mmCIF file of N, CA and C in Angstrom:
data_model
loop_
_atom_site.group_PDB
_atom_site.id
_atom_site.type_symbol
_atom_site.label_atom_id
_atom_site.label_comp_id
_atom_site.label_asym_id
_atom_site.label_seq_id
_atom_site.Cartn_x
_atom_site.Cartn_y
_atom_site.Cartn_z
ATOM 1 N N MET L 1 2.871 21.609 11.801
ATOM 2 C CA MET L 1 2.615 20.328 11.152
ATOM 3 C C MET L 1 1.266 19.795 11.625
ATOM 4 N N HIS L 2 0.529 19.190 10.734
ATOM 5 C CA HIS L 2 -0.778 18.638 11.029
ATOM 6 C C HIS L 2 -0.604 17.297 11.733
ATOM 7 N N THR L 3 -1.216 17.134 12.895
ATOM 8 C CA THR L 3 -1.130 15.860 13.614
ATOM 9 C C THR L 3 -2.525 15.338 13.868
ATOM 10 N N ARG L 4 -2.627 14.055 13.974
ATOM 11 C CA ARG L 4 -3.884 13.404 14.298
ATOM 12 C C ARG L 4 -3.556 12.274 15.270
ATOM 13 N N THR L 5 -4.426 12.046 16.217
ATOM 14 C CA THR L 5 -4.176 11.023 17.217
ATOM 15 C C THR L 5 -4.737 9.695 16.751
ATOM 16 N N VAL L 6 -3.928 8.660 16.803
ATOM 17 C CA VAL L 6 -4.347 7.302 16.504
ATOM 18 C C VAL L 6 -4.105 6.502 17.775
ATOM 19 N N GLY L 7 -5.157 6.104 18.445
ATOM 20 C CA GLY L 7 -5.007 5.421 19.714
ATOM 21 C C GLY L 7 -4.303 6.339 20.698
ATOM 22 N N SER L 8 -3.194 5.884 21.256
ATOM 23 C CA SER L 8 -2.435 6.714 22.185
ATOM 24 C C SER L 8 -1.179 7.271 21.529
ATOM 25 N N THR L 9 -1.014 7.041 20.215
ATOM 26 C CA THR L 9 0.173 7.495 19.509
ATOM 27 C C THR L 9 -0.173 8.700 18.659
ATOM 28 N N THR L 10 0.585 9.754 18.767
ATOM 29 C CA THR L 10 0.369 10.910 17.911
ATOM 30 C C THR L 10 1.100 10.673 16.611
ATOM 31 N N LEU L 11 0.384 10.788 15.525
ATOM 32 C CA LEU L 11 0.915 10.496 14.203
ATOM 33 C C LEU L 11 1.062 11.794 13.427
ATOM 34 N N ALA L 12 2.280 12.150 13.061
ATOM 35 C CA ALA L 12 2.511 13.332 12.244
ATOM 36 C C ALA L 12 2.292 12.958 10.785
ATOM 37 N N LEU L 13 1.226 13.464 10.196
ATOM 38 C CA LEU L 13 0.851 13.057 8.851
ATOM 39 C C LEU L 13 1.444 13.952 7.771
ATOM 40 N N GLY L 14 1.808 15.166 8.095
ATOM 41 C CA GLY L 14 2.416 16.039 7.111
ATOM 42 C C GLY L 14 1.478 16.379 5.975
ATOM 43 N N LEU L 15 2.040 16.551 4.782
ATOM 44 C CA LEU L 15 1.257 16.962 3.622
ATOM 45 C C LEU L 15 0.250 15.912 3.177
ATOM 46 N N LEU L 16 0.534 14.641 3.450
ATOM 47 C CA LEU L 16 -0.356 13.577 2.989
ATOM 48 C C LEU L 16 -1.495 13.314 3.950
ATOM 49 N N GLY L 17 -1.546 14.030 5.069
ATOM 50 C CA GLY L 17 -2.547 13.764 6.087
ATOM 51 C C GLY L 17 -3.792 14.610 5.983
ATOM 52 N N PHE L 18 -4.306 14.795 4.802
ATOM 53 C CA PHE L 18 -5.536 15.572 4.675
ATOM 54 C C PHE L 18 -6.738 14.632 4.699
ATOM 55 N N TYR L 19 -7.731 15.004 5.452
ATOM 56 C CA TYR L 19 -8.990 14.270 5.507
ATOM 57 C C TYR L 19 -10.113 15.293 5.489
ATOM 58 N N LEU L 20 -11.233 14.899 4.993
ATOM 59 C CA LEU L 20 -12.396 15.772 5.008
ATOM 60 C C LEU L 20 -13.208 15.565 6.282
ATOM 61 N N PHE L 21 -12.843 14.554 7.052
ATOM 62 C CA PHE L 21 -13.551 14.241 8.287
ATOM 63 C C PHE L 21 -12.581 13.535 9.226
ATOM 64 N N SER L 22 -12.951 13.445 10.494
ATOM 65 C CA SER L 22 -12.141 12.717 11.469
ATOM 66 C C SER L 22 -12.566 11.258 11.448
ATOM 67 N N TRP L 23 -11.611 10.370 11.506
ATOM 68 C CA TRP L 23 -11.924 8.949 11.543
ATOM 69 C C TRP L 23 -12.495 8.616 12.912
ATOM 70 N N PRO L 24 -13.656 7.979 12.948
ATOM 71 C CA PRO L 24 -14.276 7.714 14.255
ATOM 72 C C PRO L 24 -13.547 6.602 15.007
ATOM 73 N N THR L 25 -13.304 6.834 16.278
ATOM 74 C CA THR L 25 -12.728 5.798 17.140
ATOM 75 C C THR L 25 -13.729 5.362 18.192
ATOM 76 N N HIS L 26 -14.911 5.987 18.175
ATOM 77 C CA HIS L 26 -15.964 5.597 19.100
ATOM 78 C C HIS L 26 -17.240 5.409 18.313
ATOM 79 N N PRO L 27 -18.093 4.521 18.587
ATOM 80 C CA PRO L 27 -18.002 3.543 19.654
ATOM 81 C C PRO L 27 -16.891 2.540 19.387
ATOM 82 N N VAL L 28 -16.432 1.926 20.445
ATOM 83 C CA VAL L 28 -15.281 1.033 20.365
ATOM 84 C C VAL L 28 -15.545 -0.124 19.412
ATOM 85 N N TRP L 29 -16.764 -0.655 19.392
ATOM 86 C CA TRP L 29 -17.054 -1.793 18.531
ATOM 87 C C TRP L 29 -16.891 -1.434 17.057
ATOM 88 N N LEU L 30 -17.193 -0.167 16.684
ATOM 89 C CA LEU L 30 -17.041 0.263 15.293
ATOM 90 C C LEU L 30 -15.569 0.320 14.900
ATOM 91 N N TYR L 31 -14.748 0.835 15.798
ATOM 92 C CA TYR L 31 -13.301 0.886 15.546
ATOM 93 C C TYR L 31 -12.734 -0.525 15.436
ATOM 94 N N ARG L 32 -13.147 -1.416 16.324
ATOM 95 C CA ARG L 32 -12.680 -2.810 16.270
ATOM 96 C C ARG L 32 -13.120 -3.484 14.983
ATOM 97 N N LEU L 33 -14.354 -3.234 14.568
ATOM 98 C CA LEU L 33 -14.845 -3.805 13.308
ATOM 99 C C LEU L 33 -14.027 -3.289 12.131
ATOM 100 N N ASN L 34 -13.778 -1.987 12.104
ATOM 101 C CA ASN L 34 -12.997 -1.370 11.041
ATOM 102 C C ASN L 34 -11.601 -1.983 10.968
ATOM 103 N N GLN L 35 -10.938 -2.086 12.090
ATOM 104 C CA GLN L 35 -9.585 -2.636 12.103
ATOM 105 C C GLN L 35 -9.585 -4.135 11.792
ATOM 106 N N GLY L 36 -10.594 -4.845 12.256
ATOM 107 C CA GLY L 36 -10.692 -6.274 11.953
ATOM 108 C C GLY L 36 -10.867 -6.525 10.464
ATOM 109 N N VAL L 37 -11.717 -5.727 9.818
ATOM 110 C CA VAL L 37 -11.912 -5.856 8.369
ATOM 111 C C VAL L 37 -10.626 -5.483 7.640
ATOM 112 N N HIS L 38 -9.952 -4.432 8.091
ATOM 113 C CA HIS L 38 -8.707 -3.977 7.478
ATOM 114 C C HIS L 38 -7.650 -5.081 7.517
ATOM 115 N N VAL L 39 -7.457 -5.685 8.663
ATOM 116 C CA VAL L 39 -6.438 -6.728 8.815
ATOM 117 C C VAL L 39 -6.836 -7.993 8.061
ATOM 118 N N THR L 40 -8.105 -8.394 8.151
ATOM 119 C CA THR L 40 -8.560 -9.614 7.475
ATOM 120 C C THR L 40 -8.437 -9.484 5.967
ATOM 121 N N LEU L 41 -8.879 -8.353 5.406
ATOM 122 C CA LEU L 41 -8.749 -8.160 3.962
ATOM 123 C C LEU L 41 -7.286 -8.076 3.545
ATOM 124 N N GLY L 42 -6.460 -7.444 4.358
ATOM 125 C CA GLY L 42 -5.036 -7.374 4.049
ATOM 126 C C GLY L 42 -4.410 -8.753 3.958
ATOM 127 N N LEU L 43 -4.731 -9.611 4.916
ATOM 128 C CA LEU L 43 -4.187 -10.974 4.886
ATOM 129 C C LEU L 43 -4.764 -11.784 3.726
ATOM 130 N N ALA L 44 -6.040 -11.610 3.444
ATOM 131 C CA ALA L 44 -6.657 -12.352 2.336
ATOM 132 C C ALA L 44 -6.078 -11.920 0.994
ATOM 133 N N LEU L 45 -5.712 -10.653 0.861
ATOM 134 C CA LEU L 45 -5.195 -10.154 -0.409
ATOM 135 C C LEU L 45 -3.750 -10.556 -0.679
ATOM 136 N N VAL L 46 -3.063 -11.103 0.315
ATOM 137 C CA VAL L 46 -1.684 -11.563 0.087
ATOM 138 C C VAL L 46 -1.670 -12.604 -1.027
ATOM 139 N N SER L 47 -2.580 -13.576 -0.974
ATOM 140 C CA SER L 47 -2.604 -14.616 -2.011
ATOM 141 C C SER L 47 -2.981 -14.030 -3.374
ATOM 142 N N VAL L 48 -3.893 -13.070 -3.407
ATOM 143 C CA VAL L 48 -4.289 -12.445 -4.669
ATOM 144 C C VAL L 48 -3.093 -11.734 -5.308
ATOM 145 N N VAL L 49 -2.346 -10.985 -4.509
ATOM 146 C CA VAL L 49 -1.180 -10.262 -5.027
ATOM 147 C C VAL L 49 -0.103 -11.239 -5.485
ATOM 148 N N LEU L 50 0.121 -12.314 -4.731
ATOM 149 C CA LEU L 50 1.123 -13.305 -5.149
ATOM 150 C C LEU L 50 0.741 -13.959 -6.478
ATOM 151 N N PHE L 51 -0.546 -14.289 -6.654
ATOM 152 C CA PHE L 51 -0.983 -14.868 -7.930
ATOM 153 C C PHE L 51 -0.836 -13.872 -9.072
ATOM 154 N N LYS L 52 -1.164 -12.615 -8.816
ATOM 155 C CA LYS L 52 -1.023 -11.593 -9.853
ATOM 156 C C LYS L 52 0.439 -11.422 -10.243
ATOM 157 N N LEU L 53 1.320 -11.358 -9.258
ATOM 158 C CA LEU L 53 2.745 -11.223 -9.562
ATOM 159 C C LEU L 53 3.269 -12.454 -10.309
ATOM 160 N N TRP L 54 2.794 -13.626 -9.965
ATOM 161 C CA TRP L 54 3.215 -14.846 -10.646
ATOM 162 C C TRP L 54 2.753 -14.832 -12.104
ATOM 163 N N SER L 55 1.556 -14.308 -12.351
ATOM 164 C CA SER L 55 1.028 -14.306 -13.716
ATOM 165 C C SER L 55 1.740 -13.310 -14.616
ATOM 166 N N VAL L 56 2.291 -12.236 -14.069
ATOM 167 C CA VAL L 56 2.954 -11.233 -14.899
ATOM 168 C C VAL L 56 4.476 -11.360 -14.852
ATOM 169 N N LEU L 57 4.991 -12.320 -14.129
ATOM 170 C CA LEU L 57 6.443 -12.499 -14.010
ATOM 171 C C LEU L 57 7.145 -12.675 -15.358
ATOM 172 N N PRO L 58 6.604 -13.442 -16.323
ATOM 173 C CA PRO L 58 7.294 -13.556 -17.615
ATOM 174 C C PRO L 58 7.469 -12.220 -18.338
ATOM 175 N N LYS L 59 6.552 -11.275 -18.148
ATOM 176 C CA LYS L 59 6.680 -9.969 -18.795
ATOM 177 C C LYS L 59 7.887 -9.189 -18.277
ATOM 178 N N LEU L 60 8.345 -9.541 -17.074
ATOM 179 C CA LEU L 60 9.510 -8.865 -16.511
ATOM 180 C C LEU L 60 10.763 -9.154 -17.331
ATOM 181 N N PHE L 61 10.805 -10.312 -17.974
ATOM 182 C CA PHE L 61 11.999 -10.731 -18.702
ATOM 183 C C PHE L 61 11.861 -10.598 -20.214
ATOM 184 N N GLU L 62 10.906 -9.801 -20.700
ATOM 185 C CA GLU L 62 10.764 -9.564 -22.132
ATOM 186 C C GLU L 62 11.971 -8.806 -22.664
ATOM 187 N N TRP L 63 12.281 -9.049 -23.947
ATOM 188 C CA TRP L 63 13.404 -8.360 -24.567
ATOM 189 C C TRP L 63 12.911 -7.539 -25.741
ATOM 190 N N PRO L 64 13.307 -6.366 -25.967
ATOM 191 C CA PRO L 64 14.200 -5.533 -25.163
ATOM 192 C C PRO L 64 13.487 -5.033 -23.902
ATOM 193 N N PRO L 65 14.234 -4.808 -22.840
ATOM 194 C CA PRO L 65 13.600 -4.434 -21.577
ATOM 195 C C PRO L 65 12.888 -3.084 -21.623
ATOM 196 N N LEU L 66 13.434 -2.132 -22.372
ATOM 197 C CA LEU L 66 12.806 -0.811 -22.511
ATOM 198 C C LEU L 66 12.664 -0.506 -23.993
ATOM 199 N N ARG L 67 11.438 -0.596 -24.509
ATOM 200 C CA ARG L 67 11.203 -0.402 -25.936
ATOM 201 C C ARG L 67 11.025 1.060 -26.318
ATOM 202 N N SER L 68 10.578 1.882 -25.372
ATOM 203 C CA SER L 68 10.319 3.299 -25.660
ATOM 204 C C SER L 68 10.307 4.061 -24.336
ATOM 205 N N PRO L 69 10.319 5.371 -24.405
ATOM 206 C CA PRO L 69 10.197 6.144 -23.157
ATOM 207 C C PRO L 69 8.888 5.846 -22.407
ATOM 208 N N ALA L 70 7.796 5.619 -23.146
ATOM 209 C CA ALA L 70 6.523 5.278 -22.497
ATOM 210 C C ALA L 70 6.618 3.933 -21.782
ATOM 211 N N HIS L 71 7.305 2.985 -22.413
ATOM 212 C CA HIS L 71 7.483 1.671 -21.794
ATOM 213 C C HIS L 71 8.362 1.784 -20.550
ATOM 214 N N ALA L 72 9.383 2.646 -20.612
ATOM 215 C CA ALA L 72 10.241 2.870 -19.443
ATOM 216 C C ALA L 72 9.432 3.480 -18.296
ATOM 217 N N LEU L 73 8.538 4.418 -18.614
ATOM 218 C CA LEU L 73 7.691 5.021 -17.587
ATOM 219 C C LEU L 73 6.736 3.989 -16.991
ATOM 220 N N GLU L 74 6.215 3.106 -17.839
ATOM 221 C CA GLU L 74 5.339 2.037 -17.349
ATOM 222 C C GLU L 74 6.092 1.111 -16.407
ATOM 223 N N ARG L 75 7.330 0.759 -16.772
ATOM 224 C CA ARG L 75 8.150 -0.093 -15.895
ATOM 225 C C ARG L 75 8.424 0.584 -14.562
ATOM 226 N N LEU L 76 8.689 1.885 -14.612
ATOM 227 C CA LEU L 76 8.936 2.627 -13.376
ATOM 228 C C LEU L 76 7.680 2.655 -12.509
ATOM 229 N N SER L 77 6.516 2.838 -13.122
ATOM 230 C CA SER L 77 5.273 2.839 -12.343
ATOM 231 C C SER L 77 5.026 1.465 -11.720
ATOM 232 N N LEU L 78 5.386 0.404 -12.425
ATOM 233 C CA LEU L 78 5.239 -0.938 -11.867
ATOM 234 C C LEU L 78 6.185 -1.151 -10.689
ATOM 235 N N PHE L 79 7.390 -0.611 -10.778
ATOM 236 C CA PHE L 79 8.334 -0.710 -9.669
ATOM 237 C C PHE L 79 7.753 -0.042 -8.424
ATOM 238 N N VAL L 80 7.159 1.145 -8.594
ATOM 239 C CA VAL L 80 6.557 1.863 -7.469
ATOM 240 C C VAL L 80 5.328 1.113 -6.962
ATOM 241 N N LEU L 81 4.504 0.610 -7.874
ATOM 242 C CA LEU L 81 3.290 -0.107 -7.508
ATOM 243 C C LEU L 81 3.606 -1.383 -6.723
ATOM 244 N N VAL L 82 4.478 -2.212 -7.266
ATOM 245 C CA VAL L 82 4.825 -3.473 -6.606
ATOM 246 C C VAL L 82 5.604 -3.203 -5.314
ATOM 247 N N GLY L 83 6.518 -2.244 -5.357
ATOM 248 C CA GLY L 83 7.255 -1.908 -4.144
ATOM 249 C C GLY L 83 6.333 -1.429 -3.040
ATOM 250 N N GLY L 84 5.345 -0.606 -3.395
ATOM 251 C CA GLY L 84 4.395 -0.118 -2.399
ATOM 252 C C GLY L 84 3.549 -1.220 -1.801
ATOM 253 N N VAL L 85 3.044 -2.121 -2.646
ATOM 254 C CA VAL L 85 2.186 -3.188 -2.128
ATOM 255 C C VAL L 85 2.987 -4.184 -1.295
ATOM 256 N N VAL L 86 4.201 -4.494 -1.699
ATOM 257 C CA VAL L 86 5.030 -5.408 -0.903
ATOM 258 C C VAL L 86 5.379 -4.759 0.436
ATOM 259 N N PHE L 87 5.692 -3.476 0.417
ATOM 260 C CA PHE L 87 5.994 -2.769 1.664
ATOM 261 C C PHE L 87 4.778 -2.748 2.585
ATOM 262 N N GLU L 88 3.589 -2.489 2.030
ATOM 263 C CA GLU L 88 2.371 -2.472 2.842
ATOM 264 C C GLU L 88 2.121 -3.821 3.496
ATOM 265 N N PHE L 89 2.228 -4.893 2.704
ATOM 266 C CA PHE L 89 1.997 -6.214 3.274
ATOM 267 C C PHE L 89 3.065 -6.579 4.299
ATOM 268 N N ALA L 90 4.322 -6.265 4.006
ATOM 269 C CA ALA L 90 5.402 -6.605 4.940
ATOM 270 C C ALA L 90 5.218 -5.869 6.261
ATOM 271 N N THR L 91 4.993 -4.565 6.216
ATOM 272 C CA THR L 91 4.840 -3.831 7.473
ATOM 273 C C THR L 91 3.563 -4.233 8.202
ATOM 274 N N GLY L 92 2.479 -4.479 7.457
ATOM 275 C CA GLY L 92 1.227 -4.890 8.096
ATOM 276 C C GLY L 92 1.342 -6.238 8.780
ATOM 277 N N ILE L 93 1.951 -7.201 8.101
ATOM 278 C CA ILE L 93 2.088 -8.533 8.695
ATOM 279 C C ILE L 93 3.061 -8.503 9.868
ATOM 280 N N LEU L 94 4.149 -7.738 9.749
ATOM 281 C CA LEU L 94 5.065 -7.609 10.883
ATOM 282 C C LEU L 94 4.392 -6.915 12.054
ATOM 283 N N ASN L 95 3.491 -5.974 11.792
ATOM 284 C CA ASN L 95 2.762 -5.320 12.870
ATOM 285 C C ASN L 95 1.823 -6.299 13.563
ATOM 286 N N ILE L 96 1.160 -7.171 12.789
ATOM 287 C CA ILE L 96 0.288 -8.183 13.386
ATOM 288 C C ILE L 96 1.094 -9.070 14.328
ATOM 289 N N GLN L 97 2.314 -9.402 13.919
ATOM 290 C CA GLN L 97 3.180 -10.264 14.722
ATOM 291 C C GLN L 97 3.898 -9.502 15.839
ATOM 292 N N THR L 98 3.691 -8.180 15.895
ATOM 293 C CA THR L 98 4.367 -7.276 16.835
ATOM 294 C C THR L 98 5.885 -7.455 16.788
ATOM 295 N N TRP L 99 6.406 -7.554 15.569
ATOM 296 C CA TRP L 99 7.853 -7.688 15.342
ATOM 297 C C TRP L 99 8.297 -6.436 14.602
ATOM 298 N N TYR L 100 8.770 -5.458 15.339
ATOM 299 C CA TYR L 100 9.058 -4.140 14.795
ATOM 300 C C TYR L 100 10.534 -3.994 14.457
ATOM 301 N N LYS L 101 10.955 -4.617 13.384
ATOM 302 C CA LYS L 101 12.346 -4.534 12.947
ATOM 303 C C LYS L 101 12.562 -3.467 11.891
ATOM 304 N N PHE L 102 11.491 -2.812 11.436
ATOM 305 C CA PHE L 102 11.640 -1.775 10.425
ATOM 306 C C PHE L 102 12.023 -0.463 11.110
ATOM 307 N N PRO L 103 12.724 0.405 10.375
ATOM 308 C CA PRO L 103 13.158 1.666 10.994
ATOM 309 C C PRO L 103 11.987 2.631 11.148
ATOM 310 N N GLY L 104 11.827 3.189 12.309
ATOM 311 C CA GLY L 104 10.761 4.153 12.528
ATOM 312 C C GLY L 104 9.517 3.515 13.109
ATOM 313 N N SER L 105 8.496 4.345 13.266
ATOM 314 C CA SER L 105 7.231 3.910 13.834
ATOM 315 C C SER L 105 6.355 3.292 12.748
ATOM 316 N N PHE L 106 5.558 2.308 13.116
ATOM 317 C CA PHE L 106 4.721 1.596 12.163
ATOM 318 C C PHE L 106 3.724 2.522 11.472
ATOM 319 N N TYR L 107 3.028 3.366 12.229
ATOM 320 C CA TYR L 107 1.938 4.156 11.658
ATOM 321 C C TYR L 107 2.378 5.068 10.521
ATOM 322 N N PRO L 108 3.410 5.917 10.707
ATOM 323 C CA PRO L 108 3.798 6.769 9.571
ATOM 324 C C PRO L 108 4.360 5.967 8.404
ATOM 325 N N LEU L 109 5.065 4.868 8.680
ATOM 326 C CA LEU L 109 5.613 4.057 7.588
ATOM 327 C C LEU L 109 4.491 3.408 6.783
ATOM 328 N N HIS L 110 3.541 2.807 7.459
ATOM 329 C CA HIS L 110 2.437 2.132 6.780
ATOM 330 C C HIS L 110 1.582 3.143 6.019
ATOM 331 N N PHE L 111 1.357 4.298 6.612
ATOM 332 C CA PHE L 111 0.574 5.363 5.983
ATOM 333 C C PHE L 111 1.273 5.877 4.726
ATOM 334 N N SER L 112 2.570 6.126 4.809
ATOM 335 C CA SER L 112 3.330 6.611 3.647
ATOM 336 C C SER L 112 3.412 5.540 2.568
ATOM 337 N N GLY L 113 3.558 4.288 2.969
ATOM 338 C CA GLY L 113 3.572 3.190 2.002
ATOM 339 C C GLY L 113 2.266 3.097 1.232
ATOM 340 N N ALA L 114 1.161 3.392 1.900
ATOM 341 C CA ALA L 114 -0.139 3.381 1.227
ATOM 342 C C ALA L 114 -0.197 4.465 0.162
ATOM 343 N N TRP L 115 0.359 5.638 0.441
ATOM 344 C CA TRP L 115 0.369 6.709 -0.552
ATOM 345 C C TRP L 115 1.285 6.377 -1.717
ATOM 346 N N VAL L 116 2.398 5.702 -1.457
ATOM 347 C CA VAL L 116 3.286 5.275 -2.544
ATOM 348 C C VAL L 116 2.550 4.280 -3.441
ATOM 349 N N PHE L 117 1.850 3.324 -2.830
ATOM 350 C CA PHE L 117 1.080 2.347 -3.593
ATOM 351 C C PHE L 117 -0.004 3.036 -4.426
ATOM 352 N N ILE L 118 -0.746 3.955 -3.814
ATOM 353 C CA ILE L 118 -1.815 4.654 -4.535
ATOM 354 C C ILE L 118 -1.251 5.457 -5.707
ATOM 355 N N ALA L 119 -0.130 6.130 -5.492
ATOM 356 C CA ALA L 119 0.493 6.901 -6.576
ATOM 357 C C ALA L 119 0.919 5.983 -7.719
ATOM 358 N N GLY L 120 1.554 4.857 -7.402
ATOM 359 C CA GLY L 120 1.952 3.904 -8.431
ATOM 360 C C GLY L 120 0.758 3.336 -9.172
ATOM 361 N N PHE L 121 -0.314 3.064 -8.442
ATOM 362 C CA PHE L 121 -1.531 2.522 -9.055
ATOM 363 C C PHE L 121 -2.160 3.524 -10.014
ATOM 364 N N VAL L 122 -2.261 4.786 -9.593
ATOM 365 C CA VAL L 122 -2.867 5.817 -10.440
ATOM 366 C C VAL L 122 -2.051 6.023 -11.712
ATOM 367 N N VAL L 123 -0.731 6.087 -11.580
ATOM 368 C CA VAL L 123 0.125 6.275 -12.760
ATOM 369 C C VAL L 123 0.021 5.062 -13.681
ATOM 370 N N HIS L 124 0.024 3.854 -13.115
ATOM 371 C CA HIS L 124 -0.066 2.640 -13.929
ATOM 372 C C HIS L 124 -1.398 2.578 -14.685
ATOM 373 N N VAL L 125 -2.485 2.893 -14.013
ATOM 374 C CA VAL L 125 -3.792 2.883 -14.675
ATOM 375 C C VAL L 125 -3.833 3.952 -15.773
ATOM 376 N N ALA L 126 -3.289 5.128 -15.497
ATOM 377 C CA ALA L 126 -3.282 6.196 -16.498
ATOM 378 C C ALA L 126 -2.490 5.779 -17.735
ATOM 379 N N LEU L 127 -1.379 5.074 -17.526
ATOM 380 C CA LEU L 127 -0.560 4.639 -18.668
ATOM 381 C C LEU L 127 -1.197 3.496 -19.434
ATOM 382 N N LYS L 128 -1.951 2.646 -18.745
ATOM 383 C CA LYS L 128 -2.579 1.496 -19.401
ATOM 384 C C LYS L 128 -3.993 1.792 -19.914
ATOM 385 N N LEU L 129 -4.513 2.974 -19.612
ATOM 386 C CA LEU L 129 -5.874 3.321 -20.018
ATOM 387 C C LEU L 129 -6.093 3.220 -21.538
ATOM 388 N N PRO L 130 -5.163 3.704 -22.355
ATOM 389 C CA PRO L 130 -5.376 3.552 -23.800
ATOM 390 C C PRO L 130 -5.470 2.080 -24.249
ATOM 391 N N ALA L 131 -4.711 1.203 -23.621
ATOM 392 C CA ALA L 131 -4.778 -0.214 -23.988
ATOM 393 C C ALA L 131 -6.052 -0.853 -23.496
ATOM 394 N N MET L 132 -6.626 -0.323 -22.416
ATOM 395 C CA MET L 132 -7.870 -0.882 -21.891
ATOM 396 C C MET L 132 -9.022 -0.518 -22.797
#
């Protein structure tokens, strides 16, 4: 299994852990800057995601709920997309608070949640591309 070290924790990345380069952890100021930007943008995007979800909430209750197989696939991609982003924010904010009530280690969970979000996003964009 492919492993990569993150801080003092060894993270088993498995099939999703491919990189073309090693993420730099030195100099220390660069790593701190990277993580600071990551956390700050994550917290700032909470309000953006909440506003986006609020704006599309009425579409959740449209009738009929599934008009076609394509519409059903779009709904499924939205479930994965929203589930991934909510999971990312929940685990990230709980990690900031150092409140580890989720099952497992933070790093593999947060990393896998990011891939779920990316997969949902790619499928959703692909399905909405003709309408765009």
